[in-house]
XYZ file of C-alpha atoms in Angstrom:
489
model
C 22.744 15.143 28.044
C 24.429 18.472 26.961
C 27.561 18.586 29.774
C 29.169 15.419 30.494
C 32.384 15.057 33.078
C 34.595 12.096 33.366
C 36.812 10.801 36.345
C 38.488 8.246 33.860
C 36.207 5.316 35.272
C 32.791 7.301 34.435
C 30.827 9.689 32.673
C 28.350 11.788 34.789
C 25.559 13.973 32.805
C 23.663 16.925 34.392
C 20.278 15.113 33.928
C 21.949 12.521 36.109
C 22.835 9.528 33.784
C 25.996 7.646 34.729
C 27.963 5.906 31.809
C 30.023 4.257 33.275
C 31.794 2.823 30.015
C 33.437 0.820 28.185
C 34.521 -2.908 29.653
C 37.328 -4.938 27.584
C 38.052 -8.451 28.569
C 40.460 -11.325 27.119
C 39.180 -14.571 25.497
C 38.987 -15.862 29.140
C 37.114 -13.733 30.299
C 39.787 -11.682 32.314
C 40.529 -7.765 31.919
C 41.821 -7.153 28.690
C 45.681 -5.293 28.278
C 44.327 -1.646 28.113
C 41.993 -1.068 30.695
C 39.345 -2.390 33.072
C 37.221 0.173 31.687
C 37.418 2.979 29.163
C 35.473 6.229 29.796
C 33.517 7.100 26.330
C 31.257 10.169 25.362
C 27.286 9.099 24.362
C 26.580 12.632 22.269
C 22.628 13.453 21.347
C 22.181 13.490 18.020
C 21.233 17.083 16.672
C 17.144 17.447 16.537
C 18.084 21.160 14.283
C 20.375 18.866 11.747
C 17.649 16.359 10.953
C 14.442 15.309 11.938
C 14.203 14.236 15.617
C 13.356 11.093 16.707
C 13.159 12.094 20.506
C 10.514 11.116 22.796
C 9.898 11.306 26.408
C 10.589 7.573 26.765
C 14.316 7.375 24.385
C 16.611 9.244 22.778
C 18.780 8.046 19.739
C 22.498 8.816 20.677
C 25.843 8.552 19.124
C 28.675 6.472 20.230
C 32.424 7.786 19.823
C 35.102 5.700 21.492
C 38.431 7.606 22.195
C 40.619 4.375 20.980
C 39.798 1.298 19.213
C 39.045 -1.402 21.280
C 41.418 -4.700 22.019
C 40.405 -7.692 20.342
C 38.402 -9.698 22.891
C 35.294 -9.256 24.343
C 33.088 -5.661 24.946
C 30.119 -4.885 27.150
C 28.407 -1.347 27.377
C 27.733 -0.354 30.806
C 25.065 2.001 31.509
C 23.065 2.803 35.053
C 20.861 5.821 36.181
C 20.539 5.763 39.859
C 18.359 8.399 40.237
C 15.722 7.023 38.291
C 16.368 3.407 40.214
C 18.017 2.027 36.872
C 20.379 -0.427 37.363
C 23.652 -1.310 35.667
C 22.815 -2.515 32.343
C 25.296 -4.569 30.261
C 25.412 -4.815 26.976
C 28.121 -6.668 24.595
C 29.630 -4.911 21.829
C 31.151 -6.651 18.736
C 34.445 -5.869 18.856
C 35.027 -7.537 15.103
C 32.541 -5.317 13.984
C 34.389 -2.088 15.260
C 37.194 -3.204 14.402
C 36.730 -4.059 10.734
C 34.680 -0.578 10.430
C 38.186 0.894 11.747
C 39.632 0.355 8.429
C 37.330 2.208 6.258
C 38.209 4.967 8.750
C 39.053 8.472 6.987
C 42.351 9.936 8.227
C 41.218 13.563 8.494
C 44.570 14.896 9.385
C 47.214 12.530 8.708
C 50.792 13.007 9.316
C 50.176 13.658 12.730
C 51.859 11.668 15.703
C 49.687 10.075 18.173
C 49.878 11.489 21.506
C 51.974 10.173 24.097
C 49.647 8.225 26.732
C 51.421 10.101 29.304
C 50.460 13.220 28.889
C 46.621 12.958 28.416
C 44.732 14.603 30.701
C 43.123 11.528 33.425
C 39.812 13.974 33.040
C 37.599 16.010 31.075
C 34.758 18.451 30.765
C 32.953 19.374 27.414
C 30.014 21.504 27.345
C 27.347 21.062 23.647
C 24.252 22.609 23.750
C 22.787 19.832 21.608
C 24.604 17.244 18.859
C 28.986 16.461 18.489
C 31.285 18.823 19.286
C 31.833 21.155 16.717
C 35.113 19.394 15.548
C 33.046 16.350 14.563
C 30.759 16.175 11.569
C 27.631 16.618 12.149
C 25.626 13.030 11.984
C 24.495 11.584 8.837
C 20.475 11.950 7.664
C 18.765 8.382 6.769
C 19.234 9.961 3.008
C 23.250 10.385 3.717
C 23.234 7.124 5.032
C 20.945 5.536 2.651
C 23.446 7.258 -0.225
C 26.500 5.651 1.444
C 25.100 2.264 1.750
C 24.480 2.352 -2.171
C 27.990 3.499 -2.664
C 29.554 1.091 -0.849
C 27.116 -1.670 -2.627
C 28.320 -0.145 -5.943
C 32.014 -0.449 -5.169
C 31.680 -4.182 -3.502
C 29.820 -4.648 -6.995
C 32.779 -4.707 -9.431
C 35.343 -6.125 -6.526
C 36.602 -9.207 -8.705
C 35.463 -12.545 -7.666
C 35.597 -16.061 -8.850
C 31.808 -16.969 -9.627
C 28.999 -15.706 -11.270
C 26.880 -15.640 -8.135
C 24.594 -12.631 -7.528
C 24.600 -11.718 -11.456
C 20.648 -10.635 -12.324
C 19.450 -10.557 -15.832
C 20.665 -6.466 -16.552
C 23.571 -7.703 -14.729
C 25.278 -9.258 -18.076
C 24.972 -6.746 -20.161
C 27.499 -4.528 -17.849
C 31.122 -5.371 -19.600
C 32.816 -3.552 -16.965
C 30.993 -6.449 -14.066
C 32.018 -9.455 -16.648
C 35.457 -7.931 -16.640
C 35.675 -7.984 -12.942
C 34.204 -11.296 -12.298
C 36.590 -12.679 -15.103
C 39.659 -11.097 -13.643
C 38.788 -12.502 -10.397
C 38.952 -15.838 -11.909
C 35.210 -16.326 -12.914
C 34.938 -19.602 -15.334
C 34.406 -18.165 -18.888
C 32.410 -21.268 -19.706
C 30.609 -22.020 -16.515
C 26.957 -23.350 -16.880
C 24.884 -20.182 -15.366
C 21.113 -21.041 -15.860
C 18.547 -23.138 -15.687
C 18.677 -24.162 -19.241
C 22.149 -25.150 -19.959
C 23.140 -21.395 -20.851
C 26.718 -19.940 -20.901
C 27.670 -16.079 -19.858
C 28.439 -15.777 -23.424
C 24.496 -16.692 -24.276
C 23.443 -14.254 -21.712
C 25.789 -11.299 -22.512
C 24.823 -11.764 -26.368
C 20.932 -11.884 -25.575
C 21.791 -8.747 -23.753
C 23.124 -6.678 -26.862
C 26.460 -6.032 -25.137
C 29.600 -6.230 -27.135
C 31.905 -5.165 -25.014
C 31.090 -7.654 -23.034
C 31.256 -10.152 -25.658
C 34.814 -9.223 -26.527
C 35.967 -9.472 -22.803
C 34.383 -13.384 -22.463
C 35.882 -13.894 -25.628
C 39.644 -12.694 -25.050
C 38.715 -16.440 -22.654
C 39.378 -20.084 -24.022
C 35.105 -20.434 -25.029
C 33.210 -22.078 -27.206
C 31.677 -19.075 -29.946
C 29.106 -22.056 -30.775
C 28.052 -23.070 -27.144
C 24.404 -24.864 -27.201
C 21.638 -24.510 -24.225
C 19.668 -27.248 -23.411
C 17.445 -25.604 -26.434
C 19.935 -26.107 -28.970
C 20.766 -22.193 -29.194
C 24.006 -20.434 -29.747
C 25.128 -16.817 -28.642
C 24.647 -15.845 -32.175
C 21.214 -16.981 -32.251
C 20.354 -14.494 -29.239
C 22.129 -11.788 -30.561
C 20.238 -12.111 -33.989
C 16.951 -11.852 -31.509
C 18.603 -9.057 -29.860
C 19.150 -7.217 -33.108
C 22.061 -5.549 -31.760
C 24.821 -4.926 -35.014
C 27.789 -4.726 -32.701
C 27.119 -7.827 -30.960
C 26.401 -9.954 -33.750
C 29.303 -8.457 -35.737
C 31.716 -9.338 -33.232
C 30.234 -13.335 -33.014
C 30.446 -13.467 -36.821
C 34.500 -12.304 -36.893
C 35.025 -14.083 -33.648
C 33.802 -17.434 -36.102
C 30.623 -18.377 -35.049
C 28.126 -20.625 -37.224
C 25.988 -18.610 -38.954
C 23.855 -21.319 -41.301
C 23.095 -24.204 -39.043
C 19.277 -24.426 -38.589
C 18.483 -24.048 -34.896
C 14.702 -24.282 -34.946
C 13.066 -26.280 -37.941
C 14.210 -24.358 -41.170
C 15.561 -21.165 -39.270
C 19.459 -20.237 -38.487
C 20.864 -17.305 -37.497
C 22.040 -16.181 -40.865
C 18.165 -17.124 -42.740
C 16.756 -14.608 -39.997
C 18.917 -11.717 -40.308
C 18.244 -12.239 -43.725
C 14.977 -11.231 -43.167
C 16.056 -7.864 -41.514
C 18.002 -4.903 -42.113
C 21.409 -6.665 -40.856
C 21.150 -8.772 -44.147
C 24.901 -7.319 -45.043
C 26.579 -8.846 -42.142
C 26.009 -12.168 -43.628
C 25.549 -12.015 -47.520
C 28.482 -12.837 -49.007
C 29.517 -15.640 -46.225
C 30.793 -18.720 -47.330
C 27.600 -21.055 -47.528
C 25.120 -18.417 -47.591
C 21.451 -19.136 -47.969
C 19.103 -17.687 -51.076
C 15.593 -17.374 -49.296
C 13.016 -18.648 -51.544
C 10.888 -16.208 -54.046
C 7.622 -16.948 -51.820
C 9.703 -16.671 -48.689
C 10.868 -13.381 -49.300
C 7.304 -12.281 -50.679
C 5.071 -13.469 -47.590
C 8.029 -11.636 -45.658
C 7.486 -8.691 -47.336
C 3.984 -8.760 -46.761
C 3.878 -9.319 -43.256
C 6.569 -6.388 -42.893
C 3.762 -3.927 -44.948
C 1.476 -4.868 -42.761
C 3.632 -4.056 -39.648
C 4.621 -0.739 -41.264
C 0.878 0.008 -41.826
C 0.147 0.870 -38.147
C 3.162 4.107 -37.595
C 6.277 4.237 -35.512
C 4.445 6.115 -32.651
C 4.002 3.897 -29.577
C 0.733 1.994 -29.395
C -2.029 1.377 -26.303
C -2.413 -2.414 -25.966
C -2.183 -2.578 -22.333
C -5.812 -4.681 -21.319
C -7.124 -4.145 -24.756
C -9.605 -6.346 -26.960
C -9.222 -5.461 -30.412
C -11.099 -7.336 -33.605
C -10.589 -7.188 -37.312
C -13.393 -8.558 -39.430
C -12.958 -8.411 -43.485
C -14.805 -6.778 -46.014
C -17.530 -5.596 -43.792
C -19.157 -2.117 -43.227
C -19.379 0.107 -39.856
C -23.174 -0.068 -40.815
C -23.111 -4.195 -41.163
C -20.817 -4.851 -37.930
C -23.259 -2.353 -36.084
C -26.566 -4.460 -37.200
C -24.369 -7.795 -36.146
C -24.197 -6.995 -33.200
C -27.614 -6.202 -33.011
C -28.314 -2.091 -32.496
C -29.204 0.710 -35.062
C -26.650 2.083 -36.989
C -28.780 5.575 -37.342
C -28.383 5.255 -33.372
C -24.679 4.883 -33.334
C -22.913 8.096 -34.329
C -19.136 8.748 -34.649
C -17.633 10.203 -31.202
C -14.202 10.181 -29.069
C -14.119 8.518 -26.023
C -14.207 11.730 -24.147
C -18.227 11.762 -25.399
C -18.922 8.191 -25.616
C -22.237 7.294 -24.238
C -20.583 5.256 -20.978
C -18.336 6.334 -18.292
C -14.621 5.616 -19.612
C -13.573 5.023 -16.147
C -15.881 2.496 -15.033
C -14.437 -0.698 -15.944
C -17.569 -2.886 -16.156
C -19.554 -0.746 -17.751
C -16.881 -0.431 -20.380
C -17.411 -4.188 -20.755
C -21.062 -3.776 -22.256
C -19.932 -1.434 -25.584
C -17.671 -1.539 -28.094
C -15.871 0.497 -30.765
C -15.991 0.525 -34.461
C -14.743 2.106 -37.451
C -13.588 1.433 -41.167
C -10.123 0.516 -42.199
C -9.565 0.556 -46.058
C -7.753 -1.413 -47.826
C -7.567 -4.147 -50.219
C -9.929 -6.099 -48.680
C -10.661 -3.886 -45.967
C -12.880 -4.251 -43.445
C -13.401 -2.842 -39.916
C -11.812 -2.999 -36.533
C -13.871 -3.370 -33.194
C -11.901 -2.420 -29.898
C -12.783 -2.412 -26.225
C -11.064 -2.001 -23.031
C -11.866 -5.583 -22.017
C -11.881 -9.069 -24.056
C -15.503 -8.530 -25.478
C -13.664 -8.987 -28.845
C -11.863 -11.429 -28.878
C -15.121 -13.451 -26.931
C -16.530 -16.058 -29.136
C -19.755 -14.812 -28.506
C -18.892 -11.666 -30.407
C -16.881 -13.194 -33.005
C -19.552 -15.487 -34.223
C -22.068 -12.696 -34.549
C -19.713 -10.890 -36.593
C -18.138 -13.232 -38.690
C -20.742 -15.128 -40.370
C -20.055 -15.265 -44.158
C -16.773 -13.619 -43.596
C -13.558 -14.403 -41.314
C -13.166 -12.565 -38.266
C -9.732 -12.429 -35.844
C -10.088 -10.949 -32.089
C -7.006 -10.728 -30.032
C -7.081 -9.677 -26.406
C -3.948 -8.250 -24.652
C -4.095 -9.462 -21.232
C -2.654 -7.077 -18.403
C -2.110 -9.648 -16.401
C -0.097 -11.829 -18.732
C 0.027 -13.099 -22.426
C -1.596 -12.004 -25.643
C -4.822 -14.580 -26.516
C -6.064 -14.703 -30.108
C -9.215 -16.153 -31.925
C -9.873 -17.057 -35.151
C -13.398 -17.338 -36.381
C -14.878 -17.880 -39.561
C -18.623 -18.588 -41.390
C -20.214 -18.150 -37.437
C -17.761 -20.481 -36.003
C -14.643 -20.304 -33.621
C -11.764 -22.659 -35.566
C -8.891 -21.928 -33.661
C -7.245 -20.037 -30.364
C -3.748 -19.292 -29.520
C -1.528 -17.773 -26.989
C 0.165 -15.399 -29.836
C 3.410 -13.346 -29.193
C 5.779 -15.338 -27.853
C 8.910 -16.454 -29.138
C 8.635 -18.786 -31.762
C 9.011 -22.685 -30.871
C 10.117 -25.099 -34.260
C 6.128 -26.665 -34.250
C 4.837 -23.227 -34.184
C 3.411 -22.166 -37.737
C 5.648 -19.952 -40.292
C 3.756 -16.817 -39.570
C 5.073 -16.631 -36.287
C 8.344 -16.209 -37.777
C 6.944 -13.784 -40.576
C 5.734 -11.011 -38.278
C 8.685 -11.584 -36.377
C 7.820 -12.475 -32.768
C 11.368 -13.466 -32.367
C 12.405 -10.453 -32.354
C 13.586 -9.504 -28.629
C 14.190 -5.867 -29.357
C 11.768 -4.964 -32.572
C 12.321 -1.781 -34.615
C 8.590 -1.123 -34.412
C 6.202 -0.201 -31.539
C 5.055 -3.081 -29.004
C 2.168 -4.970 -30.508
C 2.362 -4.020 -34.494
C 3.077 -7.015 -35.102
C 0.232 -8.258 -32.707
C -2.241 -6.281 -35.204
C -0.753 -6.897 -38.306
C -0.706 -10.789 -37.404
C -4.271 -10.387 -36.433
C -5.413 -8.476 -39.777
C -3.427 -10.931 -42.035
C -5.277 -13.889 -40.070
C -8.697 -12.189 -40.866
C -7.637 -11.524 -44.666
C -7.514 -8.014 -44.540
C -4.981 -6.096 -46.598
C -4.384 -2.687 -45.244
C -1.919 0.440 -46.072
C -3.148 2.788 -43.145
C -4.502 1.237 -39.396
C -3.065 3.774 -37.101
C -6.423 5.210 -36.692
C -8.200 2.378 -36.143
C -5.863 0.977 -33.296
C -5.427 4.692 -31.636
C -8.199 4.919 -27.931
C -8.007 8.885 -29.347
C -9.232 8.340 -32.241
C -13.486 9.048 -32.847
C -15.881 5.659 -33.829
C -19.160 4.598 -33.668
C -19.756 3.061 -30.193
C -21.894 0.123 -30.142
C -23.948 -1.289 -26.757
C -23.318 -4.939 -26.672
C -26.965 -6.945 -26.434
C -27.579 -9.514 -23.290
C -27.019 -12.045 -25.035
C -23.542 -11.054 -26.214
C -21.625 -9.784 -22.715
C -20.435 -12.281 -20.899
């Protein structure tokens, strides 16, 4: 459809497609105030300017119309006699064009619009392919795809009055909370599930910005969830200095217990953000034994590096004060059989999940007690099956990190399972006071994801180590064990 001519009531292309135009009608149905019909241009897009979606069946066109249409009713009318296609009609929403009108881009403004008079009743306009060359050329899908996110990024921070549409990143963007409050936004509206107020959800994110802007609102610095919980408790989780800071000077309660013993103020205590709060009127003095079982649960965290850690589908063990040789004979193969090797050499195929299943891993970790740690790519470990082999006369701890979801740990001691536990999550009042210890409150720890997994596990088994980066590490070389029958599941 390269040359297209127009007698004002129709456009004729060499191929022989008749477009016969554009028809405008009032509300009731009769001709609209412009025209009966309005001649437009249907341009090919350019195959050279993107890729082309032609076929011998369609052809994706452009549609330019040389004046906005009246408000009222629109139908595209389109035949092809020489291929026996009738007139096709096809209704247009005018709303639509009209409302894209007004992101229009003036390209040269200033300009007077030409007197109806002297426009030319016809027209002839030869394109070897695509718009006239005055025209940009049409968008590519990525162009288009680019736009659409711009425009969703600028309808994103148009002020409104709700907190509709707000996802969990979402409030921890002060410039969005700033729009949505000038818009009129409640500063104290109920937002989730459990009672919580933007002020919980903007302090759980760490953003103090944010937190200033809610607060420059008539709110309540001590709001409670349905849990009891306060924006300061969140932030404490959060661990973020600035947003804490700003809910201490802004007033908020920093002593009253919000889960058994625990307040905002006893936990930073714990931390390195002790400052912000010692010193405050009614300020707590942890307990000698407090502070000590702290400390050692810290050590312990501290003993496995600040490098990131593999837990991702692992089963890991720690048994105490027991010998690569003695765990090997437990679990019922010949140490003199077992040498030290990487997992590059191990005697099974690393890749092949269930064969990975039927060994194991072990090597020393010193300490004092030490013991050794047993790891797989799989639960073995943390099986009871296994655990009861190894732990007879001793105490034994296998955790396995689940890939699908949640961190599972078992306690065995003298040959016998005593206790299992979903283990990592945030810390409920009835849960015991190690949870709190090795910090699985903690939202955003200073260590690597699942020290505190392994040291929790080590101190449950008694060990007492300085060093168990090597132990944890897939890279690192140990003596790989094949599990008997009677111990894979």
């Amino acid at each position: 459809m390269g040359l297209l001519f127009s007698d004002g009531r129709r456009v004729t292309s060499l191929d022989g497609t008749v477009v016969r135009g554009v028809r405008f009608t009032g509300p009731n149905g009769q001709p609209g105030m412009a025209a009966t019909e309005q001649a437009v241009g249907l341009i090919p897009l350019d195959p050279s300017l993107q890729h082309s979606r032609r076929s011998l069946f369609k052809t994706d066109v452009d549609l330019y119309l040389a004046e906005l249409p009246p408000a009222g009713d629109a139908q595209l009318v389109i035949e092809w006699p020489d291929e026996g296609i009738a007139e096709v009609r096809t209704p247009i929403d005018v709303a639509a064009l009209r409302a894209a009108s007004g992101r229009a881009l003036e390209v040269w403004p200033g300009l007077d619009p030409p007197d109806p008079e002297e426009l030319p009743r016809a027209f002839m306009t030869a394109e070897m392919s695509g718009p006239p060359t005055f025209l940009a050329p049409p968008l590519t899908r990525r162009q288009r795809e680019a736009l659409r996110r711009e425009e969703e990024a600028r309808q994103r921070y148009v002020p409104r009055a709700d907190w509709q549409e707000m996802g969990y990143r979402d409030w921890g963007d002060a410039a969005l909370i700033r729009a949505r409050l000038e818009g009129g936004a409640p500063p104290d509206a109920a937002v989730g599930w459990s009672g919580t107020a933007p002020l919980h959800l903007v302090a759980e994110q760490g953003a103090a910005d944010a937190v200033t802007a809610l607060l420059s609102h008539p709110v309540d610095v001590d709001a409670r969830d349905d849990d009891g919980h306060t924006p300061l408790w969140y932030a404490v989780h959060g661990m973020d200095e600035a947003t804490v800071r700003t809910l201490i000077d802004a007033g908020a309660d920093v002593w009253t217990p919000q889960s058994g013993p625990w307040s905002p103020g006893r936990l930073l205590l714990t931390t390195p953000l002790a400052p912000l709060v010692q010193g405050l009127p009614e300020t707590v003095e942890l307990p000698p034994e407090e502070v000590a079982a702290q400390q050692t649960a810290d050590a312990l965290i501290a003993a496995f590096g600040d490098n990131p850690l593999w837990t991702e589908g692992l089963g890991i063990c720690f048994v105490r004060g027991l010998s690569e040789d003695e765990v090997i004979r437990r679990i019922g193969a010949d140490p003199a059989q077992c040498p030290r090797t990487d997992l590059e050499n191990a005697p099974y195929d690393a890749h092949d999940f269930d064969e990975s299943l039927r060994y194991v891993g072990v090597r020393r970790l010193d300490g004092a007690p030490g013991g050794c740690v047993i790891t797989q790519d799989g639960y073995m470990p943390s099986d009871n099956a296994v655990l009861r082999a190894i732990s007879a006369g001793t105490t034994a701890y296998g955790v396995y990190f689940n890939a699908k979801g949640g961190t599972f740990g078992t306690l065995a001691r003298d040959g016998e399972v005593v206790e299992s536990e979903e283990i990592g999550l945030s810390p409920q009042e009835s849960d015991p006071t190690a949870y709190w210890n090795f910090r699985f409150w903690q939202r955003k720890p200073t260590f690597p994801h699942g020290a505190e997994i392994f040291a929790y596990a080590c101190a449950a088994a008694g060990l007492r180590i300085s060093d168990g980066q090597e132990g944890v590490d897939r890279r690192t070389p140990r003596r790989w064990v094949a599990l008997p029958p009677r111990l894979q599941r």
